[in-house]
Coordinates of C-alpha atoms and ligand atoms in Angstrom, one line a residue:
Chain W
M1 CA 0.0 0.0 0.0
Q2 CA 1.3 3.4 -0.9
N3 CA 1.3 6.2 1.6
N4 CA 2.0 9.4 -0.4
E5 CA 1.1 11.7 2.5
V6 CA 4.2 10.8 4.5
D7 CA 7.4 12.6 3.5
M8 CA 10.1 10.0 3.3
N9 CA 12.5 12.1 1.3
G10 CA 16.0 10.7 2.1
L11 CA 14.6 8.4 4.8
V12 CA 14.3 4.7 5.0
L13 CA 12.4 4.4 8.3
K14 CA 10.2 6.9 10.1
I15 CA 8.7 6.2 13.5
E16 CA 6.1 8.4 15.0
E17 CA 4.8 8.5 18.5
L18 CA 5.3 4.7 19.0
S19 CA 3.7 3.4 22.2
I20 CA 3.2 -0.1 23.6
A21 CA 2.3 -1.2 27.1
F22 CA 2.5 -4.6 28.8
G23 CA -0.1 -4.6 31.5
G24 CA 0.5 -1.3 33.2
L25 CA 4.2 -1.1 32.1
K26 CA 4.8 1.4 29.3
A27 CA 7.7 -0.4 27.6
V28 CA 7.8 2.2 24.7
D29 CA 6.2 5.5 25.3
G30 CA 5.7 8.1 22.5
L31 CA 8.9 7.3 20.8
S32 CA 9.7 9.0 17.4
F33 CA 12.8 8.9 15.3
E34 CA 13.8 8.5 11.7
I35 CA 16.7 6.8 9.9
K36 CA 18.2 8.2 6.8
E37 CA 19.2 6.2 3.8
N38 CA 22.8 4.8 4.1
E39 CA 22.9 5.7 7.8
V40 CA 24.2 3.7 10.7
F41 CA 21.7 4.6 13.5
G42 CA 22.1 3.6 17.1
L43 CA 19.4 3.1 19.7
I44 CA 20.8 3.2 23.2
G45 CA 19.4 3.0 26.7
P46 CA 19.9 1.2 30.0
N47 CA 18.6 -2.3 30.5
G48 CA 14.9 -2.6 30.2
A49 CA 14.6 0.8 28.4
G50 CA 12.5 -0.7 25.7
K51 CA 15.0 -1.1 22.8
T52 CA 14.2 -4.7 22.0
T53 CA 10.5 -3.9 22.3
A54 CA 10.8 -1.1 19.9
F55 CA 12.5 -3.5 17.4
N56 CA 9.7 -6.0 17.9
C57 CA 7.2 -3.3 17.1
I58 CA 9.0 -2.3 14.0
T59 CA 9.3 -5.9 12.7
Q60 CA 5.7 -6.5 13.7
F61 CA 6.4 -9.2 16.3
Y62 CA 4.3 -6.9 18.5
K63 CA 1.5 -4.7 17.3
P64 CA 2.0 -1.3 19.0
N65 CA -0.9 0.3 20.9
S66 CA -0.5 3.5 19.0
G67 CA 1.9 5.3 16.6
A68 CA 3.0 4.9 13.1
I69 CA 5.9 3.1 11.4
Y70 CA 6.8 3.9 7.8
F71 CA 9.4 2.2 5.7
K72 CA 10.6 2.8 2.2
D73 CA 10.7 -0.6 0.6
R74 CA 13.0 -2.1 -2.1
K75 CA 10.9 -0.5 -4.8
G76 CA 11.1 2.9 -3.2
Q77 CA 7.5 2.8 -2.1
T78 CA 6.4 3.9 1.3
Q79 CA 4.9 1.1 3.4
N80 CA 3.0 1.4 6.6
L81 CA 4.5 -1.5 8.4
L82 CA 1.5 -1.9 10.7
E83 CA -0.5 -3.1 7.7
H84 CA 1.9 -6.1 7.2
N85 CA 2.2 -9.4 8.9
V86 CA 5.4 -10.3 10.6
H87 CA 6.5 -12.7 7.9
E88 CA 6.0 -10.2 5.2
I89 CA 8.5 -7.7 6.6
I90 CA 11.7 -9.3 5.2
K91 CA 10.3 -9.2 1.6
L92 CA 10.0 -5.4 1.9
G93 CA 13.7 -5.2 2.6
L94 CA 13.8 -5.1 6.4
V95 CA 15.6 -7.8 8.2
R96 CA 16.7 -8.3 11.9
T97 CA 18.9 -10.3 14.2
F98 CA 18.0 -11.3 17.7
Q99 CA 19.4 -10.4 21.0
N100 CA 19.6 -14.0 22.0
V101 CA 20.9 -15.7 18.8
E102 CA 18.0 -17.5 17.1
L103 CA 19.5 -20.2 14.9
I104 CA 18.5 -23.8 14.0
R105 CA 21.0 -26.0 15.8
E106 CA 20.4 -29.1 13.7
L107 CA 21.0 -27.4 10.4
S108 CA 24.4 -26.6 8.9
I109 CA 25.8 -23.1 9.0
I110 CA 25.1 -22.6 5.3
D111 CA 21.6 -23.9 5.5
N112 CA 20.9 -21.5 8.3
V113 CA 22.1 -18.7 6.1
L114 CA 19.9 -20.0 3.3
I115 CA 16.8 -19.6 5.6
G116 CA 17.4 -15.9 5.2
A117 CA 16.8 -16.3 1.4
H118 CA 13.5 -18.1 2.0
T119 CA 11.3 -15.5 0.3
D120 CA 13.7 -15.1 -2.6
F121 CA 13.1 -18.6 -3.9
K122 CA 10.7 -18.9 -6.9
A123 CA 10.5 -22.6 -7.4
T124 CA 7.3 -24.3 -6.1
I125 CA 7.4 -27.2 -3.7
F126 CA 6.3 -29.4 -6.6
S127 CA 9.2 -28.4 -8.8
Q128 CA 11.6 -28.8 -5.9
A129 CA 10.3 -32.3 -5.1
F130 CA 10.8 -33.4 -8.7
R131 CA 14.0 -31.4 -9.0
S132 CA 13.1 -29.4 -12.1
P133 CA 16.2 -27.9 -13.7
K134 CA 15.0 -24.5 -12.7
A135 CA 14.7 -25.5 -9.1
V136 CA 18.1 -27.2 -9.1
R137 CA 19.7 -24.1 -10.6
E138 CA 18.0 -21.8 -8.2
E139 CA 19.2 -23.9 -5.2
R140 CA 22.7 -24.0 -6.5
E141 CA 22.8 -20.2 -7.1
M142 CA 21.4 -19.4 -3.7
R143 CA 23.9 -21.8 -2.1
A144 CA 26.8 -20.1 -3.9
K145 CA 25.6 -16.7 -2.7
A146 CA 25.4 -18.0 0.9
Y147 CA 28.9 -19.4 0.5
E148 CA 30.1 -16.0 -0.7
I149 CA 28.7 -14.3 2.3
L150 CA 30.3 -16.8 4.6
E151 CA 33.6 -16.1 2.8
T152 CA 33.3 -12.3 3.4
L153 CA 32.8 -13.2 7.1
G154 CA 35.7 -15.6 7.1
I155 CA 33.8 -18.7 8.2
E156 CA 33.3 -20.5 4.9
D157 CA 35.5 -23.4 6.1
R158 CA 32.7 -24.2 8.6
A159 CA 29.9 -23.9 6.0
N160 CA 28.7 -27.5 6.3
L161 CA 29.1 -28.0 10.0
P162 CA 26.0 -28.0 12.2
V163 CA 25.3 -24.8 14.1
G164 CA 24.9 -26.6 17.4
G165 CA 28.2 -26.6 19.3
Q166 CA 29.8 -23.6 17.4
P167 CA 31.3 -20.9 19.6
Y168 CA 29.2 -17.8 20.3
G169 CA 31.3 -15.5 18.1
I170 CA 30.6 -17.8 15.1
L171 CA 26.9 -17.9 15.9
K172 CA 26.7 -14.2 15.8
K173 CA 28.4 -14.2 12.4
V174 CA 26.0 -16.8 11.1
E175 CA 23.0 -14.7 12.2
F176 CA 24.6 -11.7 10.5
A177 CA 25.1 -13.7 7.3
R178 CA 21.5 -14.8 7.4
S179 CA 20.4 -11.2 7.5
L180 CA 22.7 -10.2 4.6
I181 CA 21.5 -12.8 2.1
S182 CA 18.2 -11.1 1.5
N183 CA 19.8 -7.9 0.2
P184 CA 18.0 -5.8 2.8
K185 CA 17.5 -2.0 2.7
L186 CA 17.6 -1.8 6.5
I187 CA 19.2 -4.2 8.9
I188 CA 18.2 -4.2 12.5
L189 CA 20.9 -5.5 14.9
D190 CA 20.0 -6.3 18.5
E191 CA 23.3 -6.2 20.5
P192 CA 25.6 -7.6 17.8
A193 CA 28.6 -7.2 20.1
A194 CA 27.2 -8.9 23.1
G195 CA 29.4 -11.8 24.1
L196 CA 32.2 -10.9 21.7
N197 CA 35.8 -10.2 22.8
D198 CA 37.6 -7.0 22.0
V199 CA 39.2 -8.2 18.8
E200 CA 35.9 -9.5 17.5
T201 CA 34.2 -6.2 18.5
I202 CA 36.7 -4.2 16.5
E203 CA 36.2 -6.5 13.6
L204 CA 32.5 -6.1 13.9
A205 CA 32.7 -2.3 13.8
S206 CA 34.6 -2.3 10.5
R207 CA 32.3 -4.9 9.1
I208 CA 29.2 -2.9 9.9
R209 CA 30.6 0.1 8.0
K210 CA 31.7 -2.1 5.1
I211 CA 28.3 -3.7 4.8
R212 CA 26.6 -0.3 4.8
D213 CA 29.0 0.9 2.0
E214 CA 28.8 -2.2 -0.1
L215 CA 25.1 -3.0 0.1
G216 CA 24.1 0.7 0.3
C217 CA 21.7 -0.1 3.1
S218 CA 21.0 1.5 6.4
I219 CA 21.7 -0.1 9.8
L220 CA 19.8 0.3 13.0
L221 CA 21.6 -1.1 16.0
V222 CA 21.1 -1.5 19.7
E223 CA 24.3 -2.0 21.7
H224 CA 25.5 -1.6 25.2
D225 CA 29.2 -1.4 24.1
M226 CA 29.6 2.4 24.0
R227 CA 32.9 2.3 22.2
L228 CA 31.3 0.4 19.3
V229 CA 28.2 2.6 19.3
M230 CA 30.3 5.9 19.3
D231 CA 32.6 4.4 16.8
V232 CA 30.2 3.2 14.1
C233 CA 27.0 5.2 14.4
D234 CA 26.3 8.3 12.4
R235 CA 23.5 9.3 14.7
I236 CA 22.1 8.0 18.0
C237 CA 18.8 8.1 19.8
A238 CA 18.9 7.5 23.5
I239 CA 15.8 6.3 25.4
S240 CA 15.1 5.5 29.0
F241 CA 12.0 3.8 30.5
G242 CA 10.5 3.7 27.0
K243 CA 10.8 7.5 26.6
F244 CA 12.8 9.6 24.2
L245 CA 15.8 11.2 25.9
A246 CA 18.1 12.7 23.3
K247 CA 19.1 12.4 19.6
G248 CA 22.2 13.5 17.9
T249 CA 25.7 12.7 16.7
P250 CA 27.8 10.4 19.0
K251 CA 29.6 13.5 20.3
E252 CA 26.3 15.3 21.2
I253 CA 25.0 12.2 22.9
K254 CA 28.1 11.8 24.9
E255 CA 27.8 15.3 26.2
N256 CA 24.1 15.2 26.8
K257 CA 23.2 15.7 30.4
A258 CA 20.0 13.6 30.4
V259 CA 21.9 10.7 28.8
Q260 CA 24.6 10.9 31.4
V261 CA 22.1 10.9 34.1
A262 CA 20.2 7.9 32.7
Y263 CA 23.4 5.9 32.4
L264 CA 25.0 6.9 35.6
G265 CA 21.7 6.7 37.5
I266 CA 22.1 10.0 39.3
E267 CA 18.8 11.1 40.9
V268 CA 17.6 14.4 39.4
D269 CA 14.5 16.4 39.6
H270 CA 12.3 15.6 36.6
D271 CA 11.9 19.3 35.7
T272 CA 15.6 19.9 35.3
K273 CA 16.0 16.8 33.1
Q274 CA 15.9 18.0 29.5
Chain F
M1 CA 37.0 -47.7 -9.1
K2 CA 36.8 -44.0 -8.5
T3 CA 33.7 -43.5 -10.7
I4 CA 32.0 -46.4 -8.9
L5 CA 32.7 -44.8 -5.6
K6 CA 31.3 -41.5 -6.9
W7 CA 28.2 -43.3 -8.1
L8 CA 27.8 -45.0 -4.7
R9 CA 27.9 -41.7 -3.0
N10 CA 25.1 -40.3 -5.1
P11 CA 22.0 -40.3 -3.0
Y12 CA 19.7 -41.0 -5.9
F13 CA 21.7 -44.0 -7.0
Q14 CA 21.6 -45.2 -3.4
F15 CA 17.8 -45.0 -3.4
L16 CA 17.6 -46.9 -6.6
L17 CA 20.1 -49.5 -5.4
F18 CA 18.1 -49.8 -2.2
G19 CA 14.9 -50.4 -4.2
I20 CA 16.6 -53.1 -6.3
L21 CA 17.8 -54.8 -3.1
L22 CA 14.2 -54.8 -1.7
A23 CA 12.9 -56.1 -5.0
L24 CA 15.1 -59.2 -4.6
V25 CA 12.9 -60.5 -1.8
P26 CA 10.4 -62.3 -4.0
I27 CA 13.1 -63.8 -6.0
L28 CA 14.9 -65.1 -2.9
A29 CA 11.5 -66.4 -1.7
K30 CA 11.1 -68.2 -5.0
I31 CA 14.4 -70.1 -4.8
G32 CA 13.6 -70.9 -1.2
I33 CA 16.0 -68.7 0.8
F34 CA 13.1 -66.8 2.3
K35 CA 9.6 -67.9 3.3
V36 CA 7.0 -66.7 0.9
S37 CA 5.2 -65.1 3.8
Y38 CA 8.1 -62.7 4.1
I39 CA 6.8 -60.9 1.0
T40 CA 3.6 -60.0 2.9
T41 CA 5.4 -59.1 6.1
L42 CA 8.0 -56.9 4.4
G43 CA 5.6 -55.4 2.0
G44 CA 3.4 -54.4 4.9
A45 CA 6.4 -52.9 6.8
F46 CA 7.3 -50.8 3.7
I47 CA 3.7 -49.6 3.5
F48 CA 3.8 -48.5 7.1
A49 CA 7.2 -46.9 6.4
I50 CA 5.5 -44.6 3.9
A51 CA 3.0 -43.3 6.5
A52 CA 5.9 -43.0 9.0
L53 CA 7.9 -40.9 6.6
G54 CA 4.9 -38.5 6.5
L55 CA 4.8 -38.4 10.3
N56 CA 8.6 -37.8 10.3
I57 CA 8.0 -34.7 8.1
L58 CA 5.4 -33.5 10.5
L59 CA 7.1 -34.3 13.8
G60 CA 10.8 -34.6 12.9
Y61 CA 11.0 -31.5 10.7
S62 CA 8.1 -29.3 11.7
G63 CA 7.9 -30.3 15.4
L64 CA 4.2 -30.8 15.2
I65 CA 2.9 -34.0 16.8
S66 CA 0.0 -36.1 15.6
L67 CA -1.6 -39.2 17.1
G68 CA -4.0 -39.4 14.1
T69 CA -1.9 -41.2 11.5
S70 CA -3.8 -44.5 11.8
G71 CA -7.2 -42.8 11.4
F72 CA -6.2 -41.1 8.1
M73 CA -4.6 -44.2 6.8
G74 CA -7.7 -46.2 7.6
L75 CA -10.0 -43.6 6.0
A76 CA -7.9 -43.8 2.8
A77 CA -8.0 -47.7 2.9
Y78 CA -11.8 -47.7 3.2
L79 CA -12.3 -45.0 0.5
S80 CA -10.2 -46.9 -2.0
A81 CA -11.9 -50.2 -1.2
Y82 CA -15.3 -48.6 -1.5
A83 CA -14.4 -46.8 -4.7
T84 CA -13.0 -49.9 -6.5
I85 CA -15.5 -52.5 -5.2
D86 CA -18.8 -50.7 -4.6
L87 CA -18.5 -47.9 -7.1
N88 CA -16.5 -49.9 -9.6
L89 CA -14.1 -46.9 -10.3
P90 CA -10.7 -47.5 -11.8
F91 CA -7.8 -47.9 -9.3
E92 CA -6.3 -44.6 -10.4
V93 CA -9.5 -42.6 -9.6
A94 CA -9.8 -44.5 -6.3
I95 CA -6.2 -43.4 -5.4
F96 CA -7.0 -39.8 -6.2
L97 CA -10.2 -39.8 -4.1
A98 CA -8.6 -41.7 -1.3
I99 CA -5.8 -39.2 -1.0
L100 CA -7.9 -36.0 -1.6
I101 CA -10.5 -36.5 1.0
P102 CA -8.3 -37.4 4.0
T103 CA -5.9 -34.6 3.0
L104 CA -8.7 -32.1 3.1
I105 CA -9.5 -33.2 6.7
G106 CA -5.8 -33.2 7.5
V107 CA -5.5 -29.6 6.4
L108 CA -8.4 -28.7 8.7
V109 CA -6.5 -30.3 11.5
G110 CA -3.5 -28.2 10.4
L111 CA -5.6 -25.1 10.9
V112 CA -6.3 -26.2 14.5
S113 CA -2.5 -26.6 15.0
L114 CA -2.2 -22.8 14.8
K115 CA -4.2 -22.5 18.0
I116 CA -2.9 -25.4 20.0
E117 CA 0.4 -27.1 20.4
G118 CA 2.3 -29.9 22.0
I119 CA 0.3 -32.3 24.1
Y120 CA -3.0 -30.5 23.3
L121 CA -2.4 -31.0 19.6
A122 CA -1.6 -34.7 20.2
I123 CA -5.0 -35.1 22.0
A124 CA -6.9 -33.2 19.3
T125 CA -5.4 -35.4 16.5
L126 CA -6.1 -38.4 18.6
A127 CA -9.7 -37.3 18.9
V128 CA -10.1 -36.9 15.2
S129 CA -8.6 -40.3 14.6
E130 CA -10.9 -42.0 17.2
V131 CA -13.9 -40.3 15.6
M132 CA -12.9 -41.8 12.3
R133 CA -12.4 -45.2 13.8
K134 CA -15.9 -45.0 15.4
T135 CA -17.2 -44.0 11.9
F136 CA -15.5 -47.2 10.5
E137 CA -17.5 -49.2 13.0
E138 CA -20.8 -47.5 12.6
F139 CA -21.2 -46.6 8.9
D140 CA -21.4 -50.2 7.7
F141 CA -22.8 -49.3 4.2
F142 CA -19.4 -47.8 3.6
T143 CA -17.1 -49.9 5.8
N144 CA -19.0 -53.1 6.3
G145 CA -18.6 -52.5 10.1
F146 CA -17.0 -55.0 12.3
S147 CA -17.0 -57.7 9.7
G148 CA -14.4 -55.7 7.7
K149 CA -14.2 -54.5 4.2
T150 CA -12.4 -56.6 1.5
A151 CA -10.6 -55.3 -1.5
N152 CA -8.8 -56.8 -4.5
Y153 CA -5.3 -56.5 -5.9
P154 CA -5.4 -53.4 -8.1
T155 CA -5.6 -53.3 -11.8
L156 CA -3.3 -50.6 -13.2
F157 CA -4.5 -48.5 -16.2
G158 CA -7.3 -51.0 -16.6
V159 CA -5.0 -53.7 -18.0
F160 CA -2.3 -54.9 -15.5
T161 CA -4.0 -56.8 -12.7
L162 CA -1.4 -57.3 -10.0
D163 CA -0.9 -60.3 -7.8
R164 CA 0.9 -60.6 -4.5
T165 CA 4.4 -60.5 -6.0
T166 CA 3.8 -57.7 -8.5
M167 CA 1.9 -55.7 -5.9
Y168 CA 5.0 -56.1 -3.7
Y169 CA 7.1 -54.6 -6.6
F170 CA 4.5 -51.8 -6.9
I171 CA 4.9 -51.1 -3.2
V172 CA 8.7 -51.0 -3.4
S173 CA 8.5 -48.6 -6.4
V174 CA 6.1 -46.3 -4.6
L175 CA 8.3 -46.4 -1.5
V176 CA 11.5 -45.5 -3.4
L177 CA 9.6 -42.7 -5.2
V178 CA 8.3 -41.3 -1.9
M179 CA 11.8 -41.6 -0.4
I180 CA 13.3 -39.6 -3.3
L181 CA 10.6 -36.9 -3.2
T182 CA 10.9 -36.6 0.5
Y183 CA 14.7 -36.3 0.2
N184 CA 14.3 -33.5 -2.3
M185 CA 11.8 -31.7 -0.3
V186 CA 13.5 -31.9 3.1
N187 CA 16.9 -30.9 1.7
G188 CA 15.6 -27.8 0.0
R189 CA 13.7 -24.6 0.8
L190 CA 10.8 -26.5 2.3
G191 CA 12.9 -28.6 4.6
R192 CA 14.8 -25.5 5.8
A193 CA 11.6 -23.6 6.5
L194 CA 10.1 -26.5 8.4
N195 CA 13.3 -26.9 10.4
A196 CA 13.3 -23.2 11.1
M197 CA 9.7 -23.4 12.3
R198 CA 10.6 -26.1 14.7
G199 CA 13.9 -24.6 15.8
S200 CA 12.8 -21.0 16.3
E201 CA 9.4 -19.6 15.5
A202 CA 10.7 -16.1 15.9
A203 CA 13.6 -16.5 13.5
S204 CA 11.4 -18.3 10.9
Q205 CA 8.8 -15.5 10.9
A206 CA 11.5 -12.9 10.7
M207 CA 13.0 -14.7 7.7
G208 CA 9.6 -14.7 6.0
V209 CA 8.3 -18.2 6.7
N210 CA 4.5 -18.0 6.8
L211 CA 3.8 -20.3 9.8
L212 CA 0.2 -20.9 8.8
N213 CA 1.1 -22.0 5.3
H214 CA 3.9 -24.3 6.5
R215 CA 1.9 -25.9 9.2
L216 CA -0.8 -26.7 6.6
I217 CA 1.8 -28.0 4.2
A218 CA 3.3 -30.2 6.9
F219 CA -0.1 -31.6 7.8
A220 CA -1.1 -32.1 4.2
L221 CA 2.1 -34.0 3.4
A222 CA 1.7 -36.2 6.4
T223 CA -1.9 -37.0 5.4
I224 CA -1.0 -37.6 1.8
Y225 CA 1.7 -40.1 2.8
A226 CA -0.7 -41.8 5.3
S227 CA -3.4 -42.0 2.6
I228 CA -1.0 -43.5 0.0
A229 CA -0.1 -46.1 2.7
G230 CA -3.8 -46.7 3.4
V231 CA -4.5 -47.4 -0.3
L232 CA -1.5 -49.7 -0.7
Y233 CA -2.5 -51.5 2.5
V234 CA -6.0 -52.3 1.5
H235 CA -5.1 -53.6 -1.9
F236 CA -2.2 -55.6 -0.6
I237 CA -3.6 -57.2 2.6
K238 CA -7.0 -57.1 0.9
Y239 CA -9.1 -56.3 3.9
S240 CA -9.6 -53.6 6.5
Y241 CA -11.1 -53.8 10.0
P242 CA -11.9 -50.9 12.3
S243 CA -9.7 -52.3 15.0
I244 CA -6.6 -52.0 12.8
W245 CA -6.8 -48.2 12.8
S246 CA -6.5 -47.7 16.5
L247 CA -4.4 -45.6 18.8
K248 CA -2.0 -48.5 19.0
L249 CA -1.1 -48.1 15.3
S250 CA -0.6 -44.4 15.7
L251 CA 1.7 -45.0 18.6
D252 CA 3.6 -47.6 16.5
F253 CA 4.2 -44.9 13.9
L254 CA 5.6 -42.7 16.6
A255 CA 7.7 -45.6 17.9
M256 CA 9.0 -46.2 14.3
I257 CA 10.4 -42.8 13.8
I258 CA 11.8 -42.5 17.3
I259 CA 13.5 -45.9 17.2
G260 CA 14.6 -45.5 13.6
G261 CA 15.6 -41.8 13.6
L262 CA 13.9 -38.5 13.6
R263 CA 14.6 -36.6 10.4
S264 CA 16.1 -39.7 8.8
I265 CA 14.7 -41.3 5.7
Y266 CA 16.5 -44.6 6.0
G267 CA 16.0 -44.4 9.8
T268 CA 12.2 -44.4 9.3
L269 CA 12.5 -47.5 7.2
L270 CA 14.7 -49.2 9.8
G271 CA 12.1 -48.3 12.4
A272 CA 9.2 -49.6 10.4
V273 CA 11.0 -52.9 9.8
I274 CA 11.9 -53.2 13.5
V275 CA 8.4 -52.4 14.7
F276 CA 6.4 -54.3 12.2
A277 CA 8.5 -56.9 10.5
V278 CA 10.9 -58.2 13.2
P279 CA 8.1 -59.3 15.5
D280 CA 6.4 -61.1 12.6
L281 CA 9.6 -62.7 11.2
F282 CA 11.5 -63.7 14.3
L283 CA 9.4 -63.3 17.4
K284 CA 6.1 -64.9 16.5
Q285 CA 7.5 -68.3 17.3
L286 CA 7.8 -67.3 20.9
P287 CA 4.7 -68.1 23.0
Y288 CA 2.5 -65.2 24.3
F289 CA 4.3 -62.9 21.9
N290 CA 1.2 -60.9 21.0
Q291 CA 0.9 -59.8 24.5
L292 CA 4.6 -59.0 24.7
S293 CA 4.8 -56.8 21.6
Y294 CA 3.8 -53.7 23.5
I295 CA 6.5 -54.4 26.1
L296 CA 9.1 -55.1 23.5
N297 CA 8.4 -51.8 21.7
G298 CA 8.5 -50.0 25.1
I299 CA 11.8 -51.5 26.1
L300 CA 13.2 -50.8 22.7
I301 CA 12.2 -47.1 22.8
I302 CA 13.7 -46.7 26.2
L303 CA 17.0 -48.4 25.2
V304 CA 17.2 -46.3 22.0
I305 CA 16.5 -43.1 23.8
I306 CA 19.2 -43.8 26.3
F307 CA 21.9 -45.0 23.8
Y308 CA 20.9 -43.4 20.5
P309 CA 18.7 -40.4 21.2
H310 CA 18.7 -39.5 17.5
G311 CA 17.6 -43.0 16.4
L312 CA 19.0 -46.4 15.8
I313 CA 20.2 -45.4 12.3
Y314 CA 23.1 -43.6 14.0
A315 CA 24.3 -46.9 15.4
G316 CA 25.7 -47.4 12.0
H317 CA 28.3 -44.7 12.6
D318 CA 29.4 -46.3 15.9
I319 CA 29.7 -49.7 14.3
K320 CA 31.9 -48.2 11.6
R321 CA 34.0 -46.5 14.1
A322 CA 34.4 -49.6 16.2
F323 CA 35.3 -51.5 13.0
N324 CA 37.9 -48.9 12.0
K325 CA 39.4 -49.1 15.5
L326 CA 39.7 -52.8 15.3
R327 CA 41.3 -52.6 12.0
K328 CA 43.8 -50.1 13.2
G329 CA 44.5 -52.1 16.3
A330 CA 45.2 -55.2 14.2
K331 CA 47.8 -53.3 12.1
Ligands
LIG1 N1 6.4 -9.7 26.0 C1 6.5 -8.9 27.1 N2 5.6 -9.0 28.1 C2 5.7 -8.3 29.2 N3 6.7 -7.4 29.4 C3 7.6 -7.2 28.4 C4 7.6 -8.0 27.2 N4 8.6 -7.6 26.4 C5 9.3 -6.7 27.1 N5 8.7 -6.4 28.3 C6 9.1 -5.4 29.3 O1 9.3 -4.2 28.6 C7 10.5 -3.6 29.2 C8 11.4 -3.3 28.1 O2 12.1 -4.5 27.7 P1 13.1 -4.6 26.5 O3 13.4 -6.0 26.3 O4 12.5 -3.9 25.3 O5 14.3 -3.8 27.0 P2 15.7 -3.5 26.4 O6 15.9 -2.1 26.2 O7 15.9 -4.3 25.1 O8 16.7 -4.1 27.5 P3 18.1 -4.9 27.4 O9 19.1 -3.9 27.2 O10 18.2 -5.5 28.7 O11 17.9 -5.8 26.3 C9 11.1 -4.4 30.2 O12 10.6 -4.0 31.5 C10 10.5 -5.8 29.9 O13 10.3 -6.6 31.1
LIG2 MG1 17.0 -5.9 24.5

């Protein structure tokens, strides 16, 4: 569905007054922000601030109580994401990873990556069952593409090993690879550096920028590792208790009084908090 | 030598070779190495293996349980018998009807699976199956009630009338075909999607897997397989009683795939042979065996779960390893 009223010039995602409550708890409360094309955008906030919940609303795992979410899809058309089912989101060009890695243990690494290409397959079940030449070719091409992605992440030597039993750093990479294979316009990363060591985190930072440049996509990430956030993000939005705190460049955020308070937990009078 | 090894590693060649090996049984029976009754026993086990393969797609891959396999298989058996005997329809038409009608019901059950899961789904499918069994008992114009319905060996394309041996070949051909199609499906996009659905609903949805569609597909496939098995059964064994299609049979299907191997095609076959053929071939001589078969299956399941939680088919790896060790030790 087209929504011509919304001005999405230069933007890929626009969130307006997003709110969702669980019981009495306002997990996200009147949150607005927008992400530009080709931007690495950070969403930060203390534990329980509502970051993952905001992601779940954007990707339609939760239907928000109120607010609007607009997304410029692959074809450049503006989509009201609330009108879509959760499984339709990736087809529009929006893909996510999970805070607690969600992979299929019994499948090989490359098969896990191929799950990300699920909606790109054209062959019907029938032609796959009977191995029509077209279905065989499609499977081979997709597999080659998945292998290529594993190569860029440096884990192609493990392509055919099962995911179960792989170290955490590898699992994070597999999930990342799975999100890349769909050629997304916006990738949402929920704590990509959690559980990684220093070397892996530095590697991740350069990879995020490289992906953005090579795919020409935007990246929205939640991360507690402040060095990574300050390092890779073009702009950052800080939230606390579901509410908007501040928005700006990494430098502006670092110097923002309200953000410092939220993170350091200093008690302040609500009126003086900007 | 190298090319032979390459051939041997080709899964399709393996399936064909496997089919040819199974087709040797009647020949071996003819020259007296096997008893002729083995043909019926093994043919029966292969028929059950087809239904079990369907259940393996449903439970092994999709993670959805069903205790209704026997009801669907029985429905297809009665439909095919009714269509060929009472309505005088050609075998091909009977197959079509006997697959279509149970599958429609199976898809309805699939719809229910969106709302309920796990043990509740097991109970719901059991209820459907028991209702069907009750129907088999009561609607005797269609099923001939408790006295049972008889059917004939089928006539293919209106010309080839099969007998026991050729029907056995027909069963083996269908089995190999079903194995190959299953292999293709589970190793491609569908298999990945079903695996994803079982492994992580969140991830599968985020990756674009439509849960409703795939649950329906899984139930439809399981029902189609059970129906094919039902049709083959009634035209091979040539009769159908309501008491065959009981909960015990559904549990046997479950036992087959757990003993043989979840998500394993050859494992399912192994399981079917262990659960259906081994008692018939080797244990029947023992007194009181009928009463013991439940116990035997129970003990087997427990042993397999303890030693081979992924199924007995993986015992092969261990045997190979032990063999290699022995060989190295001997050197
Ligand atoms: N499905 C749910 N049902 C009830 N409460 C929920 C649900 N999901 C999240 N919450 C609550 O909403 C609040 C925000 O949680 P959320 O997971 O979004 O935080 P977060 O910012 O991602 O935190 P973290 O940095 O620890 O991941 C928390 O208080 C959480 O308990
Ligand atoms: Mg979170």
